[in-house]
């Protein structure tokens, strides 16, 4: 049996044996072969933490879908929340803000600022320091983020406001 079939069978067995709620919390459901020739669906992604100190839902990545050149995830900035200042070393980011208003400080020393609102498409070049902040104290800001890195959290580097990125 192909290794991907074994993975899907083991997920199915876990779902039947433990109940759907228990298995959904542990592993996403992967539909399709992660072999580069099949369409892959990733369902049931659970919230995880990030180096930026924000909740993320990593939908498409090397681990979930077998992606080799991109990642796609949902990011939630809680009411009044701010990410840790950071850079994506060597990788670009494209953001679609689904909900909310977000101020992003960016550039050398985080001295520049832009405010985005729901419906905005945002491009962040590789290696640009940035720090998004949800302007609402009552509603979360929600965005879909794509990066040209299948393992996007591996390239996040903290950026102190007073200096260069830390390795």
mmCIF file with all atom_site columns, C-alpha atoms in Angstrom:
data_model
loop_
_atom_site.group_PDB
_atom_site.id
_atom_site.type_symbol
_atom_site.label_atom_id
_atom_site.label_alt_id
_atom_site.label_comp_id
_atom_site.label_asym_id
_atom_site.label_entity_id
_atom_site.label_seq_id
_atom_site.pdbx_PDB_ins_code
_atom_site.Cartn_x
_atom_site.Cartn_y
_atom_site.Cartn_z
_atom_site.occupancy
_atom_site.B_iso_or_equiv
_atom_site.pdbx_formal_charge
_atom_site.auth_seq_id
_atom_site.auth_comp_id
_atom_site.auth_asym_id
_atom_site.auth_atom_id
_atom_site.pdbx_PDB_model_num
ATOM 1   C CA . UNK A 1 1   ? 0.000   0.000  0.000  1.00 0.00 ? 1   UNK A CA 1
ATOM 2   C CA . UNK A 1 2   ? 1.264   3.518  -0.873 1.00 0.00 ? 2   UNK A CA 1
ATOM 3   C CA . UNK A 1 3   ? 2.489   5.471  2.229  1.00 0.00 ? 3   UNK A CA 1
ATOM 4   C CA . UNK A 1 4   ? -0.084  8.235  1.646  1.00 0.00 ? 4   UNK A CA 1
ATOM 5   C CA . UNK A 1 5   ? -2.867  5.646  1.658  1.00 0.00 ? 5   UNK A CA 1
ATOM 6   C CA . UNK A 1 6   ? -1.570  4.354  4.981  1.00 0.00 ? 6   UNK A CA 1
ATOM 7   C CA . UNK A 1 7   ? -1.665  7.899  6.386  1.00 0.00 ? 7   UNK A CA 1
ATOM 8   C CA . UNK A 1 8   ? -5.286  8.381  5.259  1.00 0.00 ? 8   UNK A CA 1
ATOM 9   C CA . UNK A 1 9   ? -6.268  4.952  6.593  1.00 0.00 ? 9   UNK A CA 1
ATOM 10  C CA . UNK A 1 10  ? -4.669  5.700  9.970  1.00 0.00 ? 10  UNK A CA 1
ATOM 11  C CA . UNK A 1 11  ? -6.510  9.044  10.149 1.00 0.00 ? 11  UNK A CA 1
ATOM 12  C CA . UNK A 1 12  ? -9.761  7.274  9.277  1.00 0.00 ? 12  UNK A CA 1
ATOM 13  C CA . UNK A 1 13  ? -9.134  4.587  11.924 1.00 0.00 ? 13  UNK A CA 1
ATOM 14  C CA . UNK A 1 14  ? -8.379  7.273  14.506 1.00 0.00 ? 14  UNK A CA 1
ATOM 15  C CA . UNK A 1 15  ? -11.587 9.081  13.565 1.00 0.00 ? 15  UNK A CA 1
ATOM 16  C CA . UNK A 1 16  ? -13.691 5.933  13.888 1.00 0.00 ? 16  UNK A CA 1
ATOM 17  C CA . UNK A 1 17  ? -11.916 4.715  17.019 1.00 0.00 ? 17  UNK A CA 1
ATOM 18  C CA . UNK A 1 18  ? -11.726 7.987  18.939 1.00 0.00 ? 18  UNK A CA 1
ATOM 19  C CA . UNK A 1 19  ? -14.638 9.991  17.580 1.00 0.00 ? 19  UNK A CA 1
ATOM 20  C CA . UNK A 1 20  ? -14.507 12.860 15.075 1.00 0.00 ? 20  UNK A CA 1
ATOM 21  C CA . UNK A 1 21  ? -14.058 15.606 17.666 1.00 0.00 ? 21  UNK A CA 1
ATOM 22  C CA . UNK A 1 22  ? -11.006 13.967 19.232 1.00 0.00 ? 22  UNK A CA 1
ATOM 23  C CA . UNK A 1 23  ? -9.235  13.329 15.913 1.00 0.00 ? 23  UNK A CA 1
ATOM 24  C CA . UNK A 1 24  ? -10.047 16.790 14.502 1.00 0.00 ? 24  UNK A CA 1
ATOM 25  C CA . UNK A 1 25  ? -8.270  18.401 17.438 1.00 0.00 ? 25  UNK A CA 1
ATOM 26  C CA . UNK A 1 26  ? -5.173  16.238 16.937 1.00 0.00 ? 26  UNK A CA 1
ATOM 27  C CA . UNK A 1 27  ? -4.669  16.199 13.152 1.00 0.00 ? 27  UNK A CA 1
ATOM 28  C CA . UNK A 1 28  ? -6.219  17.904 10.142 1.00 0.00 ? 28  UNK A CA 1
ATOM 29  C CA . UNK A 1 29  ? -8.000  15.725 7.621  1.00 0.00 ? 29  UNK A CA 1
ATOM 30  C CA . UNK A 1 30  ? -5.955  15.439 4.434  1.00 0.00 ? 30  UNK A CA 1
ATOM 31  C CA . UNK A 1 31  ? -7.863  14.471 1.297  1.00 0.00 ? 31  UNK A CA 1
ATOM 32  C CA . UNK A 1 32  ? -5.777  13.498 -1.738 1.00 0.00 ? 32  UNK A CA 1
ATOM 33  C CA . UNK A 1 33  ? -2.234  12.339 -2.319 1.00 0.00 ? 33  UNK A CA 1
ATOM 34  C CA . UNK A 1 34  ? 0.641   14.654 -1.340 1.00 0.00 ? 34  UNK A CA 1
ATOM 35  C CA . UNK A 1 35  ? 2.625   13.425 -4.335 1.00 0.00 ? 35  UNK A CA 1
ATOM 36  C CA . UNK A 1 36  ? 2.662   16.509 -6.553 1.00 0.00 ? 36  UNK A CA 1
ATOM 37  C CA . UNK A 1 37  ? 0.133   15.019 -8.981 1.00 0.00 ? 37  UNK A CA 1
ATOM 38  C CA . UNK A 1 38  ? -3.092  15.141 -6.919 1.00 0.00 ? 38  UNK A CA 1
ATOM 39  C CA . UNK A 1 39  ? -5.243  18.007 -5.678 1.00 0.00 ? 39  UNK A CA 1
ATOM 40  C CA . UNK A 1 40  ? -5.005  18.060 -1.886 1.00 0.00 ? 40  UNK A CA 1
ATOM 41  C CA . UNK A 1 41  ? -7.704  19.338 0.467  1.00 0.00 ? 41  UNK A CA 1
ATOM 42  C CA . UNK A 1 42  ? -6.806  20.226 4.051  1.00 0.00 ? 42  UNK A CA 1
ATOM 43  C CA . UNK A 1 43  ? -9.790  20.260 6.386  1.00 0.00 ? 43  UNK A CA 1
ATOM 44  C CA . UNK A 1 44  ? -10.158 20.765 10.125 1.00 0.00 ? 44  UNK A CA 1
ATOM 45  C CA . UNK A 1 45  ? -7.099  22.905 10.812 1.00 0.00 ? 45  UNK A CA 1
ATOM 46  C CA . UNK A 1 46  ? -6.767  23.751 14.477 1.00 0.00 ? 46  UNK A CA 1
ATOM 47  C CA . UNK A 1 47  ? -5.351  26.969 15.862 1.00 0.00 ? 47  UNK A CA 1
ATOM 48  C CA . UNK A 1 48  ? -1.644  26.948 16.664 1.00 0.00 ? 48  UNK A CA 1
ATOM 49  C CA . UNK A 1 49  ? 0.767   29.536 17.986 1.00 0.00 ? 49  UNK A CA 1
ATOM 50  C CA . UNK A 1 50  ? 3.356   31.391 15.945 1.00 0.00 ? 50  UNK A CA 1
ATOM 51  C CA . UNK A 1 51  ? 6.725   33.053 16.451 1.00 0.00 ? 51  UNK A CA 1
ATOM 52  C CA . UNK A 1 52  ? 4.864   36.331 15.981 1.00 0.00 ? 52  UNK A CA 1
ATOM 53  C CA . UNK A 1 53  ? 2.732   35.541 19.081 1.00 0.00 ? 53  UNK A CA 1
ATOM 54  C CA . UNK A 1 54  ? -0.515  35.372 17.092 1.00 0.00 ? 54  UNK A CA 1
ATOM 55  C CA . UNK A 1 55  ? -2.963  32.506 16.596 1.00 0.00 ? 55  UNK A CA 1
ATOM 56  C CA . UNK A 1 56  ? -2.578  30.965 13.129 1.00 0.00 ? 56  UNK A CA 1
ATOM 57  C CA . UNK A 1 57  ? -4.395  28.259 11.213 1.00 0.00 ? 57  UNK A CA 1
ATOM 58  C CA . UNK A 1 58  ? -1.773  26.729 8.864  1.00 0.00 ? 58  UNK A CA 1
ATOM 59  C CA . UNK A 1 59  ? -3.834  25.459 5.928  1.00 0.00 ? 59  UNK A CA 1
ATOM 60  C CA . UNK A 1 60  ? -1.431  24.795 3.066  1.00 0.00 ? 60  UNK A CA 1
ATOM 61  C CA . UNK A 1 61  ? 2.216   24.018 3.785  1.00 0.00 ? 61  UNK A CA 1
ATOM 62  C CA . UNK A 1 62  ? 4.865   21.407 3.222  1.00 0.00 ? 62  UNK A CA 1
ATOM 63  C CA . UNK A 1 63  ? 3.547   19.441 6.208  1.00 0.00 ? 63  UNK A CA 1
ATOM 64  C CA . UNK A 1 64  ? -0.167  19.571 5.425  1.00 0.00 ? 64  UNK A CA 1
ATOM 65  C CA . UNK A 1 65  ? -0.378  19.458 1.632  1.00 0.00 ? 65  UNK A CA 1
ATOM 66  C CA . UNK A 1 66  ? 3.133   18.623 0.459  1.00 0.00 ? 66  UNK A CA 1
ATOM 67  C CA . UNK A 1 67  ? 3.607   22.157 -0.915 1.00 0.00 ? 67  UNK A CA 1
ATOM 68  C CA . UNK A 1 68  ? 7.101   22.891 -2.177 1.00 0.00 ? 68  UNK A CA 1
ATOM 69  C CA . UNK A 1 69  ? 6.925   26.619 -2.932 1.00 0.00 ? 69  UNK A CA 1
ATOM 70  C CA . UNK A 1 70  ? 4.164   28.294 -0.935 1.00 0.00 ? 70  UNK A CA 1
ATOM 71  C CA . UNK A 1 71  ? 2.113   28.405 2.225  1.00 0.00 ? 71  UNK A CA 1
ATOM 72  C CA . UNK A 1 72  ? -1.404  29.678 2.912  1.00 0.00 ? 72  UNK A CA 1
ATOM 73  C CA . UNK A 1 73  ? -2.776  30.311 6.368  1.00 0.00 ? 73  UNK A CA 1
ATOM 74  C CA . UNK A 1 74  ? -5.354  32.230 8.346  1.00 0.00 ? 74  UNK A CA 1
ATOM 75  C CA . UNK A 1 75  ? -4.079  34.697 10.942 1.00 0.00 ? 75  UNK A CA 1
ATOM 76  C CA . UNK A 1 76  ? -6.200  36.114 13.759 1.00 0.00 ? 76  UNK A CA 1
ATOM 77  C CA . UNK A 1 77  ? -5.152  39.228 15.658 1.00 0.00 ? 77  UNK A CA 1
ATOM 78  C CA . UNK A 1 78  ? -7.207  39.303 18.872 1.00 0.00 ? 78  UNK A CA 1
ATOM 79  C CA . UNK A 1 79  ? -9.005  42.520 19.875 1.00 0.00 ? 79  UNK A CA 1
ATOM 80  C CA . UNK A 1 80  ? -6.342  45.109 20.762 1.00 0.00 ? 80  UNK A CA 1
ATOM 81  C CA . UNK A 1 81  ? -3.642  42.548 19.938 1.00 0.00 ? 81  UNK A CA 1
ATOM 82  C CA . UNK A 1 82  ? -0.231  43.171 18.436 1.00 0.00 ? 82  UNK A CA 1
ATOM 83  C CA . UNK A 1 83  ? 2.197   40.744 16.817 1.00 0.00 ? 83  UNK A CA 1
ATOM 84  C CA . UNK A 1 84  ? 5.818   40.659 17.858 1.00 0.00 ? 84  UNK A CA 1
ATOM 85  C CA . UNK A 1 85  ? 7.941   42.699 15.445 1.00 0.00 ? 85  UNK A CA 1
ATOM 86  C CA . UNK A 1 86  ? 9.530   40.361 12.901 1.00 0.00 ? 86  UNK A CA 1
ATOM 87  C CA . UNK A 1 87  ? 10.803  39.736 9.373  1.00 0.00 ? 87  UNK A CA 1
ATOM 88  C CA . UNK A 1 88  ? 10.214  36.856 6.990  1.00 0.00 ? 88  UNK A CA 1
ATOM 89  C CA . UNK A 1 89  ? 13.827  36.156 6.033  1.00 0.00 ? 89  UNK A CA 1
ATOM 90  C CA . UNK A 1 90  ? 14.069  35.788 2.260  1.00 0.00 ? 90  UNK A CA 1
ATOM 91  C CA . UNK A 1 91  ? 10.313  35.417 1.622  1.00 0.00 ? 91  UNK A CA 1
ATOM 92  C CA . UNK A 1 92  ? 7.495   37.658 0.412  1.00 0.00 ? 92  UNK A CA 1
ATOM 93  C CA . UNK A 1 93  ? 4.029   37.816 1.977  1.00 0.00 ? 93  UNK A CA 1
ATOM 94  C CA . UNK A 1 94  ? 0.647   38.547 0.410  1.00 0.00 ? 94  UNK A CA 1
ATOM 95  C CA . UNK A 1 95  ? -2.193  39.330 2.799  1.00 0.00 ? 95  UNK A CA 1
ATOM 96  C CA . UNK A 1 96  ? -5.941  39.640 2.268  1.00 0.00 ? 96  UNK A CA 1
ATOM 97  C CA . UNK A 1 97  ? -7.609  41.314 5.243  1.00 0.00 ? 97  UNK A CA 1
ATOM 98  C CA . UNK A 1 98  ? -11.015 39.646 5.634  1.00 0.00 ? 98  UNK A CA 1
ATOM 99  C CA . UNK A 1 99  ? -12.132 41.471 8.772  1.00 0.00 ? 99  UNK A CA 1
ATOM 100 C CA . UNK A 1 100 ? -11.003 44.451 10.814 1.00 0.00 ? 100 UNK A CA 1
ATOM 101 C CA . UNK A 1 101 ? -8.661  47.429 10.691 1.00 0.00 ? 101 UNK A CA 1
ATOM 102 C CA . UNK A 1 102 ? -4.959  46.836 11.224 1.00 0.00 ? 102 UNK A CA 1
ATOM 103 C CA . UNK A 1 103 ? -2.112  49.296 11.613 1.00 0.00 ? 103 UNK A CA 1
ATOM 104 C CA . UNK A 1 104 ? 1.230   47.877 10.530 1.00 0.00 ? 104 UNK A CA 1
ATOM 105 C CA . UNK A 1 105 ? 4.412   49.601 11.606 1.00 0.00 ? 105 UNK A CA 1
ATOM 106 C CA . UNK A 1 106 ? 7.229   48.652 9.257  1.00 0.00 ? 106 UNK A CA 1
ATOM 107 C CA . UNK A 1 107 ? 10.655  49.416 7.844  1.00 0.00 ? 107 UNK A CA 1
ATOM 108 C CA . UNK A 1 108 ? 13.920  50.247 9.564  1.00 0.00 ? 108 UNK A CA 1
ATOM 109 C CA . UNK A 1 109 ? 13.158  50.894 13.243 1.00 0.00 ? 109 UNK A CA 1
ATOM 110 C CA . UNK A 1 110 ? 9.422   50.346 12.480 1.00 0.00 ? 110 UNK A CA 1
ATOM 111 C CA . UNK A 1 111 ? 9.171   54.100 11.787 1.00 0.00 ? 111 UNK A CA 1
ATOM 112 C CA . UNK A 1 112 ? 6.702   53.845 8.875  1.00 0.00 ? 112 UNK A CA 1
ATOM 113 C CA . UNK A 1 113 ? 3.028   52.983 9.281  1.00 0.00 ? 113 UNK A CA 1
ATOM 114 C CA . UNK A 1 114 ? 0.062   51.957 7.139  1.00 0.00 ? 114 UNK A CA 1
ATOM 115 C CA . UNK A 1 115 ? -3.559  51.299 8.158  1.00 0.00 ? 115 UNK A CA 1
ATOM 116 C CA . UNK A 1 116 ? -5.437  48.606 6.261  1.00 0.00 ? 116 UNK A CA 1
ATOM 117 C CA . UNK A 1 117 ? -9.104  47.661 6.417  1.00 0.00 ? 117 UNK A CA 1
ATOM 118 C CA . UNK A 1 118 ? -11.192 44.682 5.423  1.00 0.00 ? 118 UNK A CA 1
ATOM 119 C CA . UNK A 1 119 ? -11.047 44.039 1.693  1.00 0.00 ? 119 UNK A CA 1
ATOM 120 C CA . UNK A 1 120 ? -7.454  45.280 1.300  1.00 0.00 ? 120 UNK A CA 1
ATOM 121 C CA . UNK A 1 121 ? -4.789  43.216 -0.459 1.00 0.00 ? 121 UNK A CA 1
ATOM 122 C CA . UNK A 1 122 ? -1.356  43.838 1.073  1.00 0.00 ? 122 UNK A CA 1
ATOM 123 C CA . UNK A 1 123 ? 2.118   42.966 -0.207 1.00 0.00 ? 123 UNK A CA 1
ATOM 124 C CA . UNK A 1 124 ? 5.075   42.751 2.190  1.00 0.00 ? 124 UNK A CA 1
ATOM 125 C CA . UNK A 1 125 ? 8.458   42.380 0.450  1.00 0.00 ? 125 UNK A CA 1
ATOM 126 C CA . UNK A 1 126 ? 10.979  39.865 1.774  1.00 0.00 ? 126 UNK A CA 1
ATOM 127 C CA . UNK A 1 127 ? 13.053  40.995 4.758  1.00 0.00 ? 127 UNK A CA 1
ATOM 128 C CA . UNK A 1 128 ? 10.926  44.071 5.586  1.00 0.00 ? 128 UNK A CA 1
ATOM 129 C CA . UNK A 1 129 ? 10.520  44.382 9.363  1.00 0.00 ? 129 UNK A CA 1
ATOM 130 C CA . UNK A 1 130 ? 6.876   44.767 10.358 1.00 0.00 ? 130 UNK A CA 1
ATOM 131 C CA . UNK A 1 131 ? 4.501   44.631 13.306 1.00 0.00 ? 131 UNK A CA 1
ATOM 132 C CA . UNK A 1 132 ? 0.708   44.521 12.781 1.00 0.00 ? 132 UNK A CA 1
ATOM 133 C CA . UNK A 1 133 ? -1.725  45.758 15.450 1.00 0.00 ? 133 UNK A CA 1
ATOM 134 C CA . UNK A 1 134 ? -5.494  45.274 15.571 1.00 0.00 ? 134 UNK A CA 1
ATOM 135 C CA . UNK A 1 135 ? -7.102  48.717 15.965 1.00 0.00 ? 135 UNK A CA 1
ATOM 136 C CA . UNK A 1 136 ? -10.320 47.290 17.423 1.00 0.00 ? 136 UNK A CA 1
ATOM 137 C CA . UNK A 1 137 ? -10.625 46.614 21.140 1.00 0.00 ? 137 UNK A CA 1
ATOM 138 C CA . UNK A 1 138 ? -13.748 44.476 20.637 1.00 0.00 ? 138 UNK A CA 1
ATOM 139 C CA . UNK A 1 139 ? -13.406 42.474 17.383 1.00 0.00 ? 139 UNK A CA 1
ATOM 140 C CA . UNK A 1 140 ? -10.631 40.221 16.067 1.00 0.00 ? 140 UNK A CA 1
ATOM 141 C CA . UNK A 1 141 ? -8.881  41.088 12.814 1.00 0.00 ? 141 UNK A CA 1
ATOM 142 C CA . UNK A 1 142 ? -8.757  38.124 10.419 1.00 0.00 ? 142 UNK A CA 1
ATOM 143 C CA . UNK A 1 143 ? -6.500  37.714 7.388  1.00 0.00 ? 143 UNK A CA 1
ATOM 144 C CA . UNK A 1 144 ? -5.516  35.105 4.834  1.00 0.00 ? 144 UNK A CA 1
ATOM 145 C CA . UNK A 1 145 ? -1.753  35.108 4.278  1.00 0.00 ? 145 UNK A CA 1
ATOM 146 C CA . UNK A 1 146 ? 0.223   33.517 1.434  1.00 0.00 ? 146 UNK A CA 1
ATOM 147 C CA . UNK A 1 147 ? 4.012   33.220 1.387  1.00 0.00 ? 147 UNK A CA 1
ATOM 148 C CA . UNK A 1 148 ? 6.461   31.797 -1.119 1.00 0.00 ? 148 UNK A CA 1
ATOM 149 C CA . UNK A 1 149 ? 7.782   29.444 1.574  1.00 0.00 ? 149 UNK A CA 1
ATOM 150 C CA . UNK A 1 150 ? 6.181   26.050 2.283  1.00 0.00 ? 150 UNK A CA 1
ATOM 151 C CA . UNK A 1 151 ? 7.563   26.103 5.844  1.00 0.00 ? 151 UNK A CA 1
ATOM 152 C CA . UNK A 1 152 ? 6.859   29.771 6.572  1.00 0.00 ? 152 UNK A CA 1
ATOM 153 C CA . UNK A 1 153 ? 7.376   29.714 10.354 1.00 0.00 ? 153 UNK A CA 1
ATOM 154 C CA . UNK A 1 154 ? 10.959  28.495 9.806  1.00 0.00 ? 154 UNK A CA 1
ATOM 155 C CA . UNK A 1 155 ? 11.819  31.875 8.239  1.00 0.00 ? 155 UNK A CA 1
ATOM 156 C CA . UNK A 1 156 ? 10.326  34.176 10.891 1.00 0.00 ? 156 UNK A CA 1
ATOM 157 C CA . UNK A 1 157 ? 12.998  36.130 12.741 1.00 0.00 ? 157 UNK A CA 1
ATOM 158 C CA . UNK A 1 158 ? 12.345  38.475 15.670 1.00 0.00 ? 158 UNK A CA 1
ATOM 159 C CA . UNK A 1 159 ? 13.038  42.138 14.984 1.00 0.00 ? 159 UNK A CA 1
ATOM 160 C CA . UNK A 1 160 ? 13.835  44.418 17.927 1.00 0.00 ? 160 UNK A CA 1
ATOM 161 C CA . UNK A 1 161 ? 12.565  47.993 17.460 1.00 0.00 ? 161 UNK A CA 1
ATOM 162 C CA . UNK A 1 162 ? 16.054  49.385 18.059 1.00 0.00 ? 162 UNK A CA 1
ATOM 163 C CA . UNK A 1 163 ? 18.212  47.200 15.831 1.00 0.00 ? 163 UNK A CA 1
ATOM 164 C CA . UNK A 1 164 ? 18.726  44.526 13.210 1.00 0.00 ? 164 UNK A CA 1
ATOM 165 C CA . UNK A 1 165 ? 16.930  41.173 13.117 1.00 0.00 ? 165 UNK A CA 1
ATOM 166 C CA . UNK A 1 166 ? 18.156  38.537 15.530 1.00 0.00 ? 166 UNK A CA 1
ATOM 167 C CA . UNK A 1 167 ? 19.142  35.120 14.148 1.00 0.00 ? 167 UNK A CA 1
#
